[in-house]
Amino acid sequence: GEDVEQSLFLSVREGDSSVINCTYTDSSSTYLYWYKQEPGAGLQLLTYIFSNMDMKQDQRLTVLLNKKDKHLSLRIADTQTGDSAIYFCAERGGKLIFGQGTELSVKP
Amino acid sequence: EAQVTQNPRYLITVTGKKLTVTCSQNMNHEYMSWYRQDPGLGLRQIYYSMNVEVTDKGDVPEGYKVSRKEKRNFPLILESPSPNQTSLYFCASSSHASGSTDTQYFGPGTRLTVL
């Protein structure tokens, strides 16, 4: 079946850029998403990208999509302590499938 | 305020004691779903509902039931909970099942422990 994979942990220093990576297997994916989960809260949609796009930028967030390699990344520029959270990649082909989540830790 | 609410937020129970986790949305959304979140496994869909009286199994439906008698409510029922159902549960809703920017709104989560 379809699968979405992410590394589980990422640690960066405040002010640095963070890059969270995701790979997926569903070649029929139409949309790919990044969700953020803060401690004790549900998931919030951060951004999404359509499968025929290579890149999308939204303020400090840059999403890169390599459809050939089925690889998605989220870059957070000037990472702040408030960016500490779990970030989920998700893809929609037939249904919405989530990755395991990457826990981002930002050290001052 | 647009929101999805879940109750209770925390629950500790014992094996075999039936329980219901309620979910309600105030956005007139057609599509609602339940997920469970477990460490290292991400979110896995339990059940979903495309509209009133229309429900279907997700990826991990065993041991769960749902109902959708009204558009706004989508309760999750555990008839005989077992310890392997200890997890963090999220309800979500969106205006359509598919669609690019149809944002799924998530509830705050229910942390269930089955002893």
mmCIF file of N, CA and C in Angstrom, chain A residues 8 30-31 33 35 37 40-45 48 50 56 86 88 92-101, chain B residues 9 35 37-38 40-43 45 58-59 88 90 96-109:
data_model
loop_
_atom_site.group_PDB
_atom_site.id
_atom_site.type_symbol
_atom_site.label_atom_id
_atom_site.label_comp_id
_atom_site.label_asym_id
_atom_site.label_seq_id
_atom_site.Cartn_x
_atom_site.Cartn_y
_atom_site.Cartn_z
ATOM 1 N N LEU A 8 12.547 10.821 12.318
ATOM 2 C CA LEU A 8 11.756 11.089 13.514
ATOM 3 C C LEU A 8 12.184 12.346 14.262
ATOM 4 N N THR A 30 -1.779 13.717 -5.750
ATOM 5 C CA THR A 30 -2.136 14.971 -6.403
ATOM 6 C C THR A 30 -1.714 16.158 -5.567
ATOM 7 N N TYR A 31 -1.860 16.030 -4.270
ATOM 8 C CA TYR A 31 -1.469 17.112 -3.371
ATOM 9 C C TYR A 31 -0.627 16.555 -2.236
ATOM 10 N N TYR A 33 1.115 17.766 1.621
ATOM 11 C CA TYR A 33 0.853 18.733 2.677
ATOM 12 C C TYR A 33 1.917 18.656 3.762
ATOM 13 N N TYR A 35 1.820 19.508 7.874
ATOM 14 C CA TYR A 35 1.058 19.880 9.056
ATOM 15 C C TYR A 35 2.011 20.086 10.226
ATOM 16 N N GLN A 37 2.168 20.104 14.504
ATOM 17 C CA GLN A 37 1.480 19.741 15.733
ATOM 18 C C GLN A 37 2.289 20.273 16.911
ATOM 19 N N GLY A 40 0.413 19.067 22.889
ATOM 20 C CA GLY A 40 -0.930 19.066 23.458
ATOM 21 C C GLY A 40 -2.014 19.556 22.530
ATOM 22 N N ALA A 41 -1.701 19.723 21.261
ATOM 23 C CA ALA A 41 -2.684 20.275 20.330
ATOM 24 C C ALA A 41 -2.881 19.350 19.140
ATOM 25 N N GLY A 42 -3.900 19.629 18.364
ATOM 26 C CA GLY A 42 -4.134 18.883 17.139
ATOM 27 C C GLY A 42 -3.226 19.379 16.025
ATOM 28 N N LEU A 43 -3.460 18.885 14.832
ATOM 29 C CA LEU A 43 -2.633 19.247 13.691
ATOM 30 C C LEU A 43 -3.194 20.484 13.002
ATOM 31 N N GLN A 44 -2.289 21.342 12.556
ATOM 32 C CA GLN A 44 -2.693 22.515 11.788
ATOM 33 C C GLN A 44 -2.010 22.459 10.432
ATOM 34 N N LEU A 45 -2.767 22.733 9.385
ATOM 35 C CA LEU A 45 -2.173 22.748 8.056
ATOM 36 C C LEU A 45 -1.251 23.948 7.922
ATOM 37 N N TYR A 48 0.709 23.497 1.517
ATOM 38 C CA TYR A 48 0.495 22.356 0.638
ATOM 39 C C TYR A 48 1.100 22.691 -0.722
ATOM 40 N N PHE A 50 0.779 21.380 -4.985
ATOM 41 C CA PHE A 50 0.165 20.538 -6.005
ATOM 42 C C PHE A 50 1.271 19.749 -6.688
ATOM 43 N N LYS A 56 7.222 25.872 -3.677
ATOM 44 C CA LYS A 56 6.245 26.850 -3.201
ATOM 45 C C LYS A 56 6.863 27.564 -2.017
ATOM 46 N N ILE A 86 6.050 18.965 16.180
ATOM 47 C CA ILE A 86 6.149 17.795 15.308
ATOM 48 C C ILE A 86 5.553 18.183 13.963
ATOM 49 N N PHE A 88 4.285 16.931 10.263
ATOM 50 C CA PHE A 88 3.817 15.766 9.517
ATOM 51 C C PHE A 88 3.726 16.091 8.037
ATOM 52 N N ARG A 92 -1.983 13.065 -0.688
ATOM 53 C CA ARG A 92 -3.331 12.662 -1.075
ATOM 54 C C ARG A 92 -3.287 12.129 -2.502
ATOM 55 N N GLY A 93 -3.556 10.824 -2.607
ATOM 56 C CA GLY A 93 -3.786 10.240 -3.921
ATOM 57 C C GLY A 93 -5.261 9.918 -3.916
ATOM 58 N N GLY A 94 -5.598 8.740 -3.404
ATOM 59 C CA GLY A 94 -7.000 8.425 -3.162
ATOM 60 C C GLY A 94 -7.443 8.981 -1.825
ATOM 61 N N LYS A 95 -6.658 8.734 -0.809
ATOM 62 C CA LYS A 95 -6.980 9.227 0.527
ATOM 63 C C LYS A 95 -5.762 9.917 1.114
ATOM 64 N N LEU A 96 -5.954 10.540 2.265
ATOM 65 C CA LEU A 96 -4.869 11.292 2.897
ATOM 66 C C LEU A 96 -4.050 10.343 3.764
ATOM 67 N N ILE A 97 -2.743 10.265 3.489
ATOM 68 C CA ILE A 97 -1.868 9.377 4.248
ATOM 69 C C ILE A 97 -0.767 10.218 4.883
ATOM 70 N N PHE A 98 -0.554 10.000 6.185
ATOM 71 C CA PHE A 98 0.415 10.778 6.946
ATOM 72 C C PHE A 98 1.722 10.008 7.144
ATOM 73 N N GLY A 99 2.802 10.752 7.226
ATOM 74 C CA GLY A 99 4.070 10.190 7.672
ATOM 75 C C GLY A 99 4.077 10.064 9.181
ATOM 76 N N GLN A 100 5.216 9.600 9.720
ATOM 77 C CA GLN A 100 5.299 9.345 11.162
ATOM 78 C C GLN A 100 5.463 10.622 11.969
ATOM 79 N N GLY A 101 5.845 11.703 11.303
ATOM 80 C CA GLY A 101 6.090 12.957 12.014
ATOM 81 C C GLY A 101 7.559 13.131 12.353
ATOM 82 N N ARG B 9 -10.952 14.974 26.977
ATOM 83 C CA ARG B 9 -9.579 15.183 26.511
ATOM 84 C C ARG B 9 -8.648 14.102 27.045
ATOM 85 N N TYR B 35 -8.667 9.516 13.685
ATOM 86 C CA TYR B 35 -7.315 9.004 13.559
ATOM 87 C C TYR B 35 -6.817 8.614 14.951
ATOM 88 N N GLN B 37 -2.980 8.346 16.870
ATOM 89 C CA GLN B 37 -1.578 8.710 16.715
ATOM 90 C C GLN B 37 -0.752 7.915 17.702
ATOM 91 N N ASP B 38 0.206 7.169 17.189
ATOM 92 C CA ASP B 38 1.085 6.370 18.026
ATOM 93 C C ASP B 38 2.531 6.684 17.686
ATOM 94 N N GLY B 40 6.074 6.904 16.390
ATOM 95 C CA GLY B 40 6.748 6.231 15.290
ATOM 96 C C GLY B 40 5.832 5.748 14.176
ATOM 97 N N LEU B 41 4.520 5.911 14.358
ATOM 98 C CA LEU B 41 3.570 5.423 13.341
ATOM 99 C C LEU B 41 2.789 6.555 12.699
ATOM 100 N N GLY B 42 2.911 7.746 13.202
ATOM 101 C CA GLY B 42 2.163 8.863 12.633
ATOM 102 C C GLY B 42 0.677 8.732 12.912
ATOM 103 N N LEU B 43 -0.134 9.262 12.044
ATOM 104 C CA LEU B 43 -1.585 9.189 12.184
ATOM 105 C C LEU B 43 -2.119 8.102 11.271
ATOM 106 N N GLN B 45 -5.770 6.326 10.003
ATOM 107 C CA GLN B 45 -7.209 6.588 9.973
ATOM 108 C C GLN B 45 -7.984 5.365 10.462
ATOM 109 N N GLY B 58 -11.428 2.913 7.820
ATOM 110 C CA GLY B 58 -10.136 3.418 7.418
ATOM 111 C C GLY B 58 -9.118 2.291 7.428
ATOM 112 N N ASP B 59 -7.910 2.601 7.878
ATOM 113 C CA ASP B 59 -6.836 1.612 7.843
ATOM 114 C C ASP B 59 -6.813 0.696 9.067
ATOM 115 N N LEU B 88 -3.447 8.268 21.337
ATOM 116 C CA LEU B 88 -3.944 9.633 21.231
ATOM 117 C C LEU B 88 -4.857 9.682 20.012
ATOM 118 N N PHE B 90 -7.539 11.624 17.387
ATOM 119 C CA PHE B 90 -7.918 12.909 16.812
ATOM 120 C C PHE B 90 -9.126 12.740 15.900
ATOM 121 N N HIS B 96 -14.903 18.618 2.085
ATOM 122 C CA HIS B 96 -14.983 17.523 1.136
ATOM 123 C C HIS B 96 -13.928 16.492 1.467
ATOM 124 N N ALA B 97 -14.137 15.291 0.986
ATOM 125 C CA ALA B 97 -13.167 14.229 1.238
ATOM 126 C C ALA B 97 -11.897 14.459 0.450
ATOM 127 N N SER B 98 -12.036 14.940 -0.765
ATOM 128 C CA SER B 98 -10.845 15.175 -1.578
ATOM 129 C C SER B 98 -10.863 16.618 -2.022
ATOM 130 N N GLY B 99 -9.733 17.083 -2.479
ATOM 131 C CA GLY B 99 -9.679 18.499 -2.840
ATOM 132 C C GLY B 99 -8.451 19.109 -2.240
ATOM 133 N N SER B 100 -7.845 19.987 -2.967
ATOM 134 C CA SER B 100 -6.528 20.466 -2.613
ATOM 135 C C SER B 100 -6.503 21.209 -1.313
ATOM 136 N N THR B 101 -7.256 22.268 -1.281
ATOM 137 C CA THR B 101 -7.093 23.186 -0.173
ATOM 138 C C THR B 101 -8.209 23.021 0.849
ATOM 139 N N ASP B 102 -8.977 21.966 0.705
ATOM 140 C CA ASP B 102 -9.984 21.706 1.723
ATOM 141 C C ASP B 102 -9.263 21.326 2.995
ATOM 142 N N THR B 103 -9.065 22.294 3.816
ATOM 143 C CA THR B 103 -8.290 22.077 5.028
ATOM 144 C C THR B 103 -9.006 21.127 5.948
ATOM 145 N N GLN B 104 -8.267 20.165 6.446
ATOM 146 C CA GLN B 104 -8.816 19.309 7.495
ATOM 147 C C GLN B 104 -8.587 20.031 8.827
ATOM 148 N N TYR B 105 -9.660 20.257 9.526
ATOM 149 C CA TYR B 105 -9.571 20.851 10.854
ATOM 150 C C TYR B 105 -9.515 19.719 11.875
ATOM 151 N N PHE B 106 -8.534 19.791 12.739
ATOM 152 C CA PHE B 106 -8.353 18.738 13.734
ATOM 153 C C PHE B 106 -8.841 19.196 15.102
ATOM 154 N N GLY B 107 -9.412 18.258 15.838
ATOM 155 C CA GLY B 107 -9.726 18.511 17.230
ATOM 156 C C GLY B 107 -8.460 18.497 18.063
ATOM 157 N N PRO B 108 -8.574 18.806 19.359
ATOM 158 C CA PRO B 108 -7.399 18.914 20.222
ATOM 159 C C PRO B 108 -6.821 17.577 20.663
ATOM 160 N N GLY B 109 -7.555 16.501 20.403
ATOM 161 C CA GLY B 109 -7.042 15.182 20.770
ATOM 162 C C GLY B 109 -7.633 14.658 22.066
#
